[in-house]
Amino acid sequence: MRPLIVGNWKMNTMRSEATALVAGLMEQRAELDPGCDLLVCPPFVILRPVADIIEGSPIALGAQDCHTDNSGAHTGDVSAGMLADAGCEFVIVGHSERRADHREDDVLVVSKAGAAHASGLQAIICVGETLDQRNAEETLSVVEGHLLSSVPDGATAENTVVAYEPIWAIGTGLTPTIEQISEVHDHIRALLVARFADGNEFRLLYGGSMNPGNAREILAVKNVNGGLVGGASLNVKDFWSICASV
Ligand code: PGA
């Protein structure tokens, strides 16, 4: 399957920085197909300016969150339908920063993923353990719990991507060992295969301090089908280098 590299810009980039960043990626992509699909997930207010630039190009657009309802009295929220209307094909749901900052739990995340599907978006559903859970050897059971409760029954390889993001690796420069990444991804694959007819086809991303120095080794792991990149996605050279290591 064709890998997917995602740039999760988080709450970064003013409009001018965002447009320069995506223009830089467009230039690289015009010269070379790195052999993977490329997706950028800017903040809500930057979606349209970025959509205008990447229109017709092989770079896809995604958002970082959506509401469970498609419209209504939800001050400050944005629906999956609005994201699709703005040009998005993907939305990240259940990122650990949403789970922590906004007290999102699996019940909410599974509902957001369902809303994404209903609007024709692919949901990138994030799962992962804290350092305490890793040290207590609870990683596989925590990931299993997230996976069972955050991935809706209607998920297919066409509408869902699963991202394994150990919380302690996000933005810290720390990463699990290759063996640890491999163990978790194999476990996720087995759970998806047991639950979904096309469980073998879901793309499984690794996220957490992925950078040009470690991407090649991580992306070579069986059952790692791409990356969810935060910090390193804000720099054209670094992000492109990760894409090129596919
Ligand atoms: P990071 O973030 O690459 O900065 O660790 C990854 C993520 O949170 O998606």
Coordinates of C-alpha atoms and ligand atoms in Angstrom, one line a residue:
M1 CA 0.0 0.0 0.0
R2 CA 1.1 3.5 -0.7
P3 CA 2.4 5.2 2.5
L4 CA 1.0 8.4 3.8
I5 CA 3.0 11.2 5.4
V6 CA 1.0 13.8 7.3
G7 CA 2.1 17.2 8.5
N8 CA 0.2 18.1 11.7
W9 CA 0.9 21.8 12.0
K10 CA -1.0 22.1 15.3
M11 CA -1.5 25.7 16.4
N12 CA 1.3 27.0 14.3
T13 CA 1.8 29.2 11.3
M14 CA 0.4 32.6 10.4
R15 CA -1.2 32.8 7.0
S16 CA 2.0 34.0 5.3
E17 CA 4.1 31.2 6.9
A18 CA 1.6 28.6 5.9
T19 CA 1.4 29.6 2.3
A20 CA 5.2 29.8 2.0
L21 CA 5.4 26.3 3.6
V22 CA 3.0 24.7 1.3
A23 CA 4.4 26.5 -1.7
G24 CA 7.8 25.0 -0.8
L25 CA 6.3 21.6 -0.6
M26 CA 4.5 22.0 -3.9
E27 CA 7.9 22.8 -5.6
Q28 CA 9.5 19.7 -4.2
R29 CA 6.5 17.6 -5.1
A30 CA 6.5 19.0 -8.7
E31 CA 10.1 17.7 -9.1
L32 CA 9.7 14.3 -7.6
D33 CA 7.1 11.8 -6.5
P34 CA 8.5 10.5 -3.2
G35 CA 6.4 7.4 -3.4
C36 CA 4.0 8.4 -0.7
D37 CA 0.8 10.4 -0.4
L38 CA 1.2 13.8 1.2
L39 CA -1.2 15.5 3.5
V40 CA -1.0 18.8 5.4
C41 CA -3.3 19.6 8.3
P42 CA -3.1 23.4 9.0
P43 CA -5.2 25.2 11.7
F44 CA -8.9 25.8 10.7
V45 CA -8.4 29.5 9.6
I46 CA -5.6 28.6 7.3
L47 CA -7.4 25.8 5.5
R48 CA -8.9 27.9 2.7
P49 CA -5.7 29.8 1.8
V50 CA -3.8 26.4 1.7
A51 CA -6.6 24.8 -0.3
D52 CA -6.4 27.5 -2.9
I53 CA -2.6 26.8 -3.3
I54 CA -2.7 23.0 -3.5
E55 CA -5.8 22.8 -5.6
G56 CA -5.2 20.3 -8.4
S57 CA -1.9 19.1 -6.9
P58 CA -1.2 15.7 -5.4
I59 CA -1.0 17.3 -1.9
A60 CA -4.1 16.7 0.2
L61 CA -5.7 18.8 2.9
G62 CA -6.9 17.8 6.3
A63 CA -8.0 19.4 9.6
Q64 CA -7.0 18.7 13.1
D65 CA -10.4 18.2 14.7
C66 CA -14.1 18.3 14.1
H67 CA -17.4 18.4 16.0
T68 CA -19.7 15.4 16.3
D69 CA -22.7 17.2 14.9
N70 CA -23.0 18.6 11.4
S71 CA -24.4 22.0 12.4
G72 CA -26.1 23.7 15.2
A73 CA -25.6 25.7 18.4
H74 CA -22.0 24.8 19.2
T75 CA -20.1 28.1 19.6
G76 CA -16.5 27.9 18.5
D77 CA -16.8 24.4 16.8
V78 CA -16.4 23.3 13.2
S79 CA -18.2 20.4 11.7
A80 CA -16.9 17.7 9.4
G81 CA -19.3 18.9 6.7
M82 CA -17.7 22.3 6.8
L83 CA -14.3 20.8 6.5
A84 CA -15.3 18.8 3.5
D85 CA -16.8 22.0 2.1
A86 CA -13.5 23.8 2.7
G87 CA -11.6 21.2 0.6
C88 CA -10.5 18.7 3.3
E89 CA -10.3 15.0 2.6
F90 CA -9.0 14.1 6.0
V91 CA -9.5 15.0 9.7
I92 CA -7.4 14.0 12.7
V93 CA -9.5 12.9 15.7
G94 CA -8.5 11.9 19.2
H95 CA -5.0 13.4 19.1
S96 CA -3.6 13.2 22.6
E97 CA -3.4 17.0 22.8
R98 CA -7.2 17.1 22.2
R99 CA -7.7 14.3 24.7
A100 CA -5.6 16.3 27.3
D101 CA -6.5 20.0 26.5
H102 CA -10.2 19.4 25.9
R103 CA -10.8 16.3 28.0
E104 CA -11.8 14.2 25.0
D105 CA -12.4 10.6 25.7
D106 CA -13.0 7.5 23.5
V107 CA -16.8 8.1 23.5
L108 CA -16.3 11.5 22.0
V109 CA -13.5 10.4 19.6
V110 CA -15.5 7.5 18.1
S111 CA -18.4 9.9 17.5
K112 CA -16.1 12.4 15.8
A113 CA -14.7 9.7 13.6
G114 CA -18.3 8.7 12.7
A115 CA -19.1 12.3 11.9
A116 CA -16.0 12.5 9.6
H117 CA -17.1 9.3 7.8
A118 CA -20.7 10.7 7.4
S119 CA -19.2 13.7 5.7
G120 CA -17.0 11.7 3.4
L121 CA -13.8 12.5 5.2
Q122 CA -11.1 10.0 6.1
A123 CA -10.6 10.0 9.9
I124 CA -7.0 9.7 11.2
I125 CA -7.7 8.2 14.7
C126 CA -4.8 8.6 17.2
V127 CA -4.0 6.1 19.9
G128 CA -1.1 5.9 22.3
E129 CA 0.1 5.4 25.9
T130 CA 1.6 7.7 28.5
L131 CA 5.1 7.1 29.8
D132 CA 3.7 5.8 33.1
Q133 CA 1.6 3.3 31.2
R134 CA 4.6 2.2 29.1
N135 CA 6.7 1.8 32.3
A136 CA 3.9 -0.2 33.8
E137 CA 4.0 -2.5 30.7
E138 CA 0.4 -1.4 29.9
T139 CA 1.2 -0.2 26.3
L140 CA -0.5 -2.9 24.4
S141 CA -3.6 -3.0 26.6
V142 CA -4.0 0.9 26.5
V143 CA -3.6 0.9 22.7
E144 CA -6.0 -2.0 22.4
G145 CA -8.6 -0.1 24.6
H146 CA -8.2 3.1 22.4
L147 CA -8.5 1.1 19.3
L148 CA -11.7 -0.8 20.3
S149 CA -13.4 2.3 21.7
S150 CA -12.2 5.0 19.3
V151 CA -12.6 3.3 16.0
P152 CA -16.2 3.1 14.8
D153 CA -17.8 -0.2 13.5
G154 CA -18.2 1.5 10.2
A155 CA -14.5 2.0 9.7
T156 CA -12.9 0.7 6.5
A157 CA -9.4 1.0 5.0
E158 CA -11.0 3.6 2.7
N159 CA -12.3 6.0 5.4
T160 CA -9.9 5.4 8.4
V161 CA -6.2 5.7 9.1
V162 CA -4.9 4.7 12.6
A163 CA -2.0 6.7 14.1
Y164 CA 0.1 5.2 16.9
E165 CA 1.5 8.1 18.9
P166 CA 3.2 7.4 22.2
I167 CA 2.3 10.5 24.2
W168 CA 5.7 10.7 25.8
A169 CA 7.3 10.8 22.3
I170 CA 5.3 13.8 21.1
G171 CA 7.4 16.9 20.8
T172 CA 10.0 15.5 23.2
G173 CA 12.7 14.2 20.8
L174 CA 12.3 10.8 22.4
T175 CA 11.1 7.8 20.4
P176 CA 10.4 4.2 21.2
T177 CA 12.9 1.6 19.9
I178 CA 12.3 0.1 16.5
E179 CA 11.3 -3.1 18.3
Q180 CA 8.8 -1.3 20.5
I181 CA 7.2 0.4 17.4
S182 CA 7.1 -2.8 15.6
E183 CA 5.4 -4.6 18.5
V184 CA 2.7 -2.0 18.8
H185 CA 2.0 -1.8 15.1
D186 CA 1.8 -5.6 14.7
H187 CA -0.6 -5.6 17.6
I188 CA -2.8 -2.9 16.0
R189 CA -2.7 -4.8 12.7
A190 CA -3.8 -8.0 14.4
L191 CA -6.7 -6.2 16.2
L192 CA -7.8 -4.6 12.9
V193 CA -7.7 -7.8 11.0
A194 CA -9.7 -9.6 13.7
R195 CA -12.4 -6.9 13.6
F196 CA -12.6 -5.7 10.0
A197 CA -12.7 -7.6 6.8
D198 CA -10.2 -5.2 5.2
G199 CA -8.1 -4.8 8.4
N200 CA -5.0 -5.7 6.4
E201 CA -5.5 -2.6 4.2
F202 CA -5.7 0.1 6.9
R203 CA -2.8 2.5 6.8
L204 CA -1.0 2.6 10.2
L205 CA 1.0 5.7 10.9
Y206 CA 3.7 6.2 13.5
G207 CA 3.9 9.7 15.2
G208 CA 6.0 11.2 17.9
S209 CA 9.3 13.0 17.2
M210 CA 9.7 11.7 13.7
N211 CA 12.5 13.6 12.0
P212 CA 14.9 13.3 9.0
G213 CA 17.3 11.4 11.2
N214 CA 15.0 8.6 12.3
A215 CA 12.3 8.5 9.6
R216 CA 14.0 6.0 7.3
E217 CA 14.4 3.4 10.0
I218 CA 10.9 3.9 11.4
L219 CA 9.2 3.9 8.0
A220 CA 10.9 0.6 7.1
V221 CA 9.2 -1.2 9.9
K222 CA 6.6 -3.7 8.7
N223 CA 3.1 -2.4 9.5
V224 CA 4.3 1.2 9.6
N225 CA 2.6 2.7 6.6
G226 CA 3.6 6.3 7.1
G227 CA 4.1 9.0 9.6
L228 CA 2.2 11.7 11.5
V229 CA 4.7 14.5 11.8
G230 CA 4.4 17.6 14.1
G231 CA 7.4 19.8 14.7
A232 CA 9.4 18.6 11.6
S233 CA 6.4 19.3 9.3
L234 CA 6.9 23.1 9.8
N235 CA 10.1 23.1 7.8
V236 CA 10.0 22.3 4.1
K237 CA 13.5 20.7 4.1
D238 CA 12.8 18.5 7.1
F239 CA 9.3 17.5 6.1
W240 CA 10.4 16.8 2.5
S241 CA 13.4 14.8 3.8
I242 CA 11.0 12.6 5.8
C243 CA 8.7 12.1 2.7
A244 CA 11.8 11.2 0.6
S245 CA 12.9 8.6 3.1
V246 CA 9.8 6.5 2.2
Ligands
PGA1 P1 5.9 15.7 16.9 O1 4.3 15.7 17.0 O2 6.3 15.2 15.6 O3 6.2 17.2 17.1 O4 6.4 14.9 18.1 C1 3.6 14.6 16.4 C2 2.1 14.7 16.6 O5 1.7 15.1 17.7 O6 1.3 14.5 15.7

